[in-house]
Amino acid sequence: MTGAPFIVADGLTGHDSVTVPIEGVLLKEALIASAVARADAMIVVSHFKGHGLAGFGGAIKNLGMGCACRKGKQIQHSDVKPRVRADRCISCRRCYRACPASAISMAGGKASISPDSCIGCGECVVWCRNGAIRPNWDEGAPGNLQRRMAEYALGAVAGRGGKVGYVNVAIRISPDCDCGPVNDVPVVGDIGIMTSLDPVAIDRACSDMVVAASGVPGSACQHAGQSDDKFKAVHKHVDWSVQLAHAEAIGLGSQDYVVEKLS
Ligand code: SF4
Ligand code: SF4
């Protein structure tokens, strides 16, 4: 038996993309990884979990960010480039170790970010537990990253005649994204595996179920009660509903859903 081939969709250097026209509010084109853009159909399998900049990551984020080429990812993050508050930095070097772009130096014992090297991924924001690094929301309306992400998702599904299916794996729901070097314990218990033909409906359903679940003792949500917003409890500055509302407004899908349980 052979497995599925692993393909780097935007090529080995991250530059292989197709420019897809979109009718977004912020963007009129999306740079989609060429292997994705040329696929006849897609099954989008996403781990549903928290995220430091988007509140949560699910199908919309997997489409928008995951299907963009390297430059497309940077365009979506363009407002985010964070700043260091030196008075709060305790020189722990967590951000320095987490930065995928080697944009952080520890000259003088405090973290310092090179704006020229920073790709705005937000990893340092997540890994600083001292509140010393905050996204630079001043340069763009809060939520613009989520809006761009939803618009890129529109580009990722364009021209496929609806031949896109979604699987959200809502188990081990961690507070932060999977791409960091470490993560914390899950914030709620396992919910299950969801499938849908609508990326907005499946993300809405998963987020509603996470909010409705009880926080796991010992996790970042241990004090959050049932029906408290678990993602907001972890990422206080992020309104994750923006990605859902914007995705719906631009025609990516609908927040309406009905859950059918298969046993
Ligand atoms: S993670 Fe925060 S406290 Fe630690 S070095 Fe970086 S900025 Fe300073
Ligand atoms: S946002 Fe990303 S690239 Fe920029 S300094 Fe932080 S970790 Fe590095």
Tab-separated table of C-alpha atoms and ligand atoms in Angstrom:
chain	number	residue	atom	x	y	z
A	1	MET	CA	0.000	0.000	0.000
A	2	THR	CA	1.346	3.449	-0.842
A	3	GLY	CA	0.500	6.705	0.906
A	4	ALA	CA	-0.492	10.022	-0.642
A	5	PRO	CA	2.399	11.961	-2.178
A	6	PHE	CA	3.620	15.024	-0.271
A	7	ILE	CA	3.595	18.067	-2.540
A	8	VAL	CA	4.853	21.522	-1.580
A	9	ALA	CA	2.015	23.388	-3.266
A	10	ASP	CA	3.866	26.667	-3.802
A	11	GLY	CA	7.128	25.027	-4.847
A	12	LEU	CA	10.361	24.499	-2.950
A	13	THR	CA	11.027	28.239	-2.666
A	14	GLY	CA	7.440	29.315	-1.945
A	15	HIS	CA	7.146	31.462	-5.071
A	16	ASP	CA	5.120	29.190	-7.353
A	17	SER	CA	1.657	30.743	-7.436
A	18	VAL	CA	-1.326	31.620	-9.611
A	19	THR	CA	-2.967	35.046	-9.346
A	20	VAL	CA	-6.691	34.493	-8.820
A	21	PRO	CA	-9.095	37.472	-9.196
A	22	ILE	CA	-11.433	37.872	-6.209
A	23	GLU	CA	-14.256	40.237	-5.308
A	24	GLY	CA	-13.075	41.067	-1.815
A	25	VAL	CA	-13.482	44.252	0.175
A	26	LEU	CA	-9.760	44.629	0.919
A	27	LEU	CA	-8.244	42.590	-1.912
A	28	LYS	CA	-8.990	42.094	-5.601
A	29	GLU	CA	-6.607	39.207	-6.201
A	30	ALA	CA	-5.179	36.281	-4.245
A	31	LEU	CA	-1.829	34.581	-4.826
A	32	ILE	CA	-2.761	30.914	-4.530
A	33	ALA	CA	-0.167	28.124	-4.450
A	34	SER	CA	-0.084	26.755	-7.987
A	35	ALA	CA	-0.655	23.071	-7.126
A	36	VAL	CA	-3.768	24.107	-5.216
A	37	ALA	CA	-5.020	26.486	-7.908
A	38	ARG	CA	-4.689	23.771	-10.573
A	39	ALA	CA	-6.351	20.982	-8.586
A	40	ASP	CA	-9.737	19.803	-9.890
A	41	ALA	CA	-11.163	19.258	-6.410
A	42	MET	CA	-10.076	19.549	-2.775
A	43	ILE	CA	-10.720	17.876	0.558
A	44	VAL	CA	-9.618	20.426	3.158
A	45	VAL	CA	-8.641	18.667	6.386
A	46	SER	CA	-8.093	21.095	9.276
A	47	HIS	CA	-7.177	20.724	12.921
A	48	PHE	CA	-9.573	23.015	14.782
A	49	LYS	CA	-7.714	24.891	17.565
A	50	GLY	CA	-6.995	28.312	19.006
A	51	HIS	CA	-4.846	30.894	17.256
A	52	GLY	CA	-3.057	33.972	18.587
A	53	LEU	CA	-4.029	36.308	15.745
A	54	ALA	CA	-7.256	34.844	14.361
A	55	GLY	CA	-8.750	33.586	17.646
A	56	PHE	CA	-9.200	30.125	16.174
A	57	GLY	CA	-7.934	28.291	13.137
A	58	GLY	CA	-10.195	25.991	11.128
A	59	ALA	CA	-11.329	25.545	7.548
A	60	ILE	CA	-11.324	29.256	6.633
A	61	LYS	CA	-7.779	29.698	7.897
A	62	ASN	CA	-6.590	26.497	6.268
A	63	LEU	CA	-7.981	27.706	2.947
A	64	GLY	CA	-6.883	31.334	3.181
A	65	MET	CA	-3.490	30.991	4.788
A	66	GLY	CA	-2.743	27.375	3.967
A	67	CYS	CA	-3.432	27.685	0.235
A	68	ALA	CA	-1.598	30.995	-0.258
A	69	CYS	CA	1.948	31.122	-1.561
A	70	ARG	CA	4.597	32.666	0.670
A	71	LYS	CA	3.992	36.205	-0.588
A	72	GLY	CA	0.243	35.721	-0.181
A	73	LYS	CA	0.753	34.765	3.456
A	74	GLN	CA	2.802	37.914	3.992
A	75	ILE	CA	0.123	40.072	2.368
A	76	GLN	CA	-2.451	38.698	4.798
A	77	HIS	CA	-0.172	39.397	7.773
A	78	SER	CA	0.926	42.806	6.559
A	79	ASP	CA	-0.704	44.837	9.349
A	80	VAL	CA	0.443	42.608	12.136
A	81	LYS	CA	4.189	43.234	12.532
A	82	PRO	CA	4.559	43.379	16.297
A	83	ARG	CA	6.439	45.658	18.654
A	84	VAL	CA	8.416	44.859	21.793
A	85	ARG	CA	7.758	46.671	25.065
A	86	ALA	CA	11.285	46.648	26.483
A	87	ASP	CA	10.064	47.495	29.996
A	88	ARG	CA	8.185	44.184	30.104
A	89	CYS	CA	10.848	42.006	28.469
A	90	ILE	CA	12.513	39.637	30.937
A	91	SER	CA	15.009	38.300	28.369
A	92	CYS	CA	13.634	34.739	28.439
A	93	ARG	CA	14.367	34.297	24.695
A	94	ARG	CA	11.140	32.383	23.997
A	95	CYS	CA	10.305	34.741	21.111
A	96	TYR	CA	13.860	34.527	19.784
A	97	ARG	CA	13.644	30.732	19.582
A	98	ALA	CA	10.142	30.746	18.052
A	99	CYS	CA	10.696	33.284	15.258
A	100	PRO	CA	10.742	31.443	11.889
A	101	ALA	CA	12.307	34.429	10.104
A	102	SER	CA	15.229	35.052	12.496
A	103	ALA	CA	13.883	38.590	12.828
A	104	ILE	CA	14.458	38.865	16.580
A	105	SER	CA	17.787	39.733	18.178
A	106	MET	CA	18.613	39.896	21.870
A	107	ALA	CA	21.120	42.727	21.583
A	108	GLY	CA	21.482	44.492	24.925
A	109	GLY	CA	19.626	41.656	26.665
A	110	LYS	CA	16.162	42.707	25.440
A	111	ALA	CA	14.253	41.363	22.455
A	112	SER	CA	14.298	43.548	19.379
A	113	ILE	CA	12.414	42.944	16.102
A	114	SER	CA	13.815	43.839	12.701
A	115	PRO	CA	10.863	45.200	10.678
A	116	ASP	CA	12.672	44.354	7.436
A	117	SER	CA	12.993	40.659	8.317
A	118	CYS	CA	9.670	40.244	10.148
A	119	ILE	CA	7.007	38.416	8.109
A	120	GLY	CA	4.241	39.259	10.590
A	121	CYS	CA	3.451	35.649	11.481
A	122	GLY	CA	2.681	36.522	15.111
A	123	GLU	CA	4.532	33.559	16.638
A	124	CYS	CA	6.446	35.841	19.008
A	125	VAL	CA	3.169	37.332	20.277
A	126	VAL	CA	1.977	33.866	21.192
A	127	TRP	CA	5.192	32.741	22.842
A	128	CYS	CA	5.826	35.824	24.960
A	129	ARG	CA	4.068	35.082	28.237
A	130	ASN	CA	5.051	38.426	29.686
A	131	GLY	CA	2.899	40.673	27.514
A	132	ALA	CA	6.047	42.247	26.091
A	133	ILE	CA	5.111	41.732	22.434
A	134	ARG	CA	1.844	42.962	20.967
A	135	PRO	CA	0.633	42.997	17.348
A	136	ASN	CA	0.858	46.384	15.714
A	137	TRP	CA	-2.889	46.778	15.356
A	138	ASP	CA	-2.512	50.552	14.995
A	139	GLU	CA	-1.537	50.222	11.330
A	140	GLY	CA	-4.708	48.440	10.311
A	141	ALA	CA	-8.204	47.989	11.604
A	142	PRO	CA	-8.309	45.163	14.148
A	143	GLY	CA	-9.456	42.069	12.332
A	144	ASN	CA	-7.964	42.925	8.941
A	145	LEU	CA	-5.828	39.796	9.071
A	146	GLN	CA	-8.985	37.743	9.467
A	147	ARG	CA	-10.709	39.647	6.664
A	148	ARG	CA	-7.793	39.120	4.290
A	149	MET	CA	-7.683	35.473	5.281
A	150	ALA	CA	-11.360	35.044	4.393
A	151	GLU	CA	-10.797	36.806	1.060
A	152	TYR	CA	-7.852	34.539	0.267
A	153	ALA	CA	-10.105	31.586	1.109
A	154	LEU	CA	-12.430	32.847	-1.613
A	155	GLY	CA	-9.487	32.723	-4.024
A	156	ALA	CA	-8.565	29.206	-2.913
A	157	VAL	CA	-11.986	27.767	-3.784
A	158	ALA	CA	-12.519	29.829	-6.962
A	159	GLY	CA	-13.204	27.976	-10.197
A	160	ARG	CA	-13.765	24.565	-8.669
A	161	GLY	CA	-17.488	24.404	-9.261
A	162	GLY	CA	-18.202	23.563	-5.649
A	163	LYS	CA	-15.950	20.484	-5.672
A	164	VAL	CA	-14.484	21.248	-2.236
A	165	GLY	CA	-15.237	19.304	0.933
A	166	TYR	CA	-14.224	20.096	4.498
A	167	VAL	CA	-13.198	17.952	7.435
A	168	ASN	CA	-12.554	19.699	10.763
A	169	VAL	CA	-10.771	17.577	13.334
A	170	ALA	CA	-11.933	19.052	16.647
A	171	ILE	CA	-9.800	16.939	18.947
A	172	ARG	CA	-6.886	17.987	21.155
A	173	ILE	CA	-8.120	21.584	20.831
A	174	SER	CA	-4.996	23.468	21.820
A	175	PRO	CA	-4.998	27.184	22.740
A	176	ASP	CA	-2.506	28.064	20.022
A	177	CYS	CA	-1.632	27.162	16.455
A	178	ASP	CA	0.088	23.877	15.571
A	179	CYS	CA	3.032	25.581	13.867
A	180	GLY	CA	4.780	26.725	17.050
A	181	PRO	CA	7.596	24.765	18.696
A	182	VAL	CA	5.432	23.808	21.709
A	183	ASN	CA	1.780	24.117	22.689
A	184	ASP	CA	-0.263	24.049	25.877
A	185	VAL	CA	-2.746	21.390	26.966
A	186	PRO	CA	-6.162	21.317	25.209
A	187	VAL	CA	-8.593	23.952	26.483
A	188	VAL	CA	-11.723	21.766	26.154
A	189	GLY	CA	-12.334	18.042	25.739
A	190	ASP	CA	-12.448	16.380	22.326
A	191	ILE	CA	-15.555	17.277	20.301
A	192	GLY	CA	-15.178	15.003	17.295
A	193	ILE	CA	-14.699	15.099	13.548
A	194	MET	CA	-17.010	17.341	11.519
A	195	THR	CA	-17.621	17.305	7.765
A	196	SER	CA	-19.377	19.842	5.568
A	197	LEU	CA	-19.465	21.375	2.118
A	198	ASP	CA	-19.423	24.869	3.663
A	199	PRO	CA	-16.219	26.222	5.287
A	200	VAL	CA	-18.077	28.955	7.161
A	201	ALA	CA	-20.775	26.689	8.563
A	202	ILE	CA	-18.274	24.072	9.740
A	203	ASP	CA	-16.103	26.678	11.482
A	204	ARG	CA	-19.159	28.317	13.073
A	205	ALA	CA	-20.390	24.961	14.342
A	206	CYS	CA	-16.982	24.026	15.769
A	207	SER	CA	-16.503	27.401	17.462
A	208	ASP	CA	-19.980	27.239	18.994
A	209	MET	CA	-19.227	23.779	20.381
A	210	VAL	CA	-15.918	24.899	21.870
A	211	VAL	CA	-17.604	27.880	23.530
A	212	ALA	CA	-20.347	25.619	24.912
A	213	ALA	CA	-17.883	23.069	26.338
A	214	SER	CA	-16.377	23.208	29.829
A	215	GLY	CA	-12.773	24.395	30.228
A	216	VAL	CA	-10.328	21.589	31.000
A	217	PRO	CA	-8.808	21.775	34.521
A	218	GLY	CA	-5.146	22.735	34.306
A	219	SER	CA	-5.587	24.396	30.899
A	220	ALA	CA	-5.600	28.082	29.980
A	221	CYS	CA	-9.421	27.862	30.151
A	222	GLN	CA	-9.705	26.111	33.505
A	223	HIS	CA	-11.566	29.078	35.009
A	224	ALA	CA	-13.828	29.610	31.991
A	225	GLY	CA	-17.320	28.360	32.645
A	226	GLN	CA	-19.642	26.607	30.257
A	227	SER	CA	-20.748	29.089	27.546
A	228	ASP	CA	-17.780	31.391	28.264
A	229	ASP	CA	-15.790	32.215	25.140
A	230	LYS	CA	-12.773	29.888	25.395
A	231	PHE	CA	-10.814	31.487	22.577
A	232	LYS	CA	-11.338	34.971	23.996
A	233	ALA	CA	-10.225	33.690	27.398
A	234	VAL	CA	-6.842	32.793	25.863
A	235	HIS	CA	-6.462	35.537	23.240
A	236	LYS	CA	-8.100	38.532	24.887
A	237	HIS	CA	-7.432	41.040	22.110
A	238	VAL	CA	-8.874	38.965	19.290
A	239	ASP	CA	-12.502	38.940	18.129
A	240	TRP	CA	-12.623	35.669	16.178
A	241	SER	CA	-16.174	36.288	14.960
A	242	VAL	CA	-14.704	38.691	12.373
A	243	GLN	CA	-13.457	35.873	10.148
A	244	LEU	CA	-16.886	34.216	10.140
A	245	ALA	CA	-18.864	37.397	9.527
A	246	HIS	CA	-16.557	38.593	6.764
A	247	ALA	CA	-16.429	35.188	5.074
A	248	GLU	CA	-20.217	35.139	5.017
A	249	ALA	CA	-20.443	38.732	3.769
A	250	ILE	CA	-18.189	38.051	0.761
A	251	GLY	CA	-20.059	34.870	-0.192
A	252	LEU	CA	-17.673	32.151	0.999
A	253	GLY	CA	-20.458	30.377	2.878
A	254	SER	CA	-23.107	30.709	5.545
A	255	GLN	CA	-22.960	30.735	9.342
A	256	ASP	CA	-26.232	28.793	9.450
A	257	TYR	CA	-25.824	25.108	10.166
A	258	VAL	CA	-27.539	21.981	11.388
A	259	VAL	CA	-25.443	19.303	13.113
A	260	GLU	CA	-26.268	15.700	12.278
A	261	LYS	CA	-24.561	13.179	14.503
A	262	LEU	CA	-23.431	9.885	12.946
A	263	SER	CA	-22.976	7.026	15.344
B	1	SF4	S1	9.383	36.212	24.922
B	1	SF4	FE1	8.801	38.249	25.733
B	1	SF4	S2	9.867	38.416	27.699
B	1	SF4	FE2	10.838	36.713	26.565
B	1	SF4	S3	12.575	37.662	25.459
B	1	SF4	FE3	10.816	37.709	24.064
B	1	SF4	S4	9.869	39.727	24.439
B	1	SF4	FE4	11.225	39.334	26.154
B	2	SF4	S1	5.897	38.264	13.860
B	2	SF4	FE1	6.892	36.307	13.268
B	2	SF4	S2	8.555	36.933	11.897
B	2	SF4	FE2	7.921	38.787	13.024
B	2	SF4	S3	9.299	38.850	14.774
B	2	SF4	FE3	7.436	37.788	15.447
B	2	SF4	S4	7.885	35.592	15.146
B	2	SF4	FE4	9.414	36.753	13.969
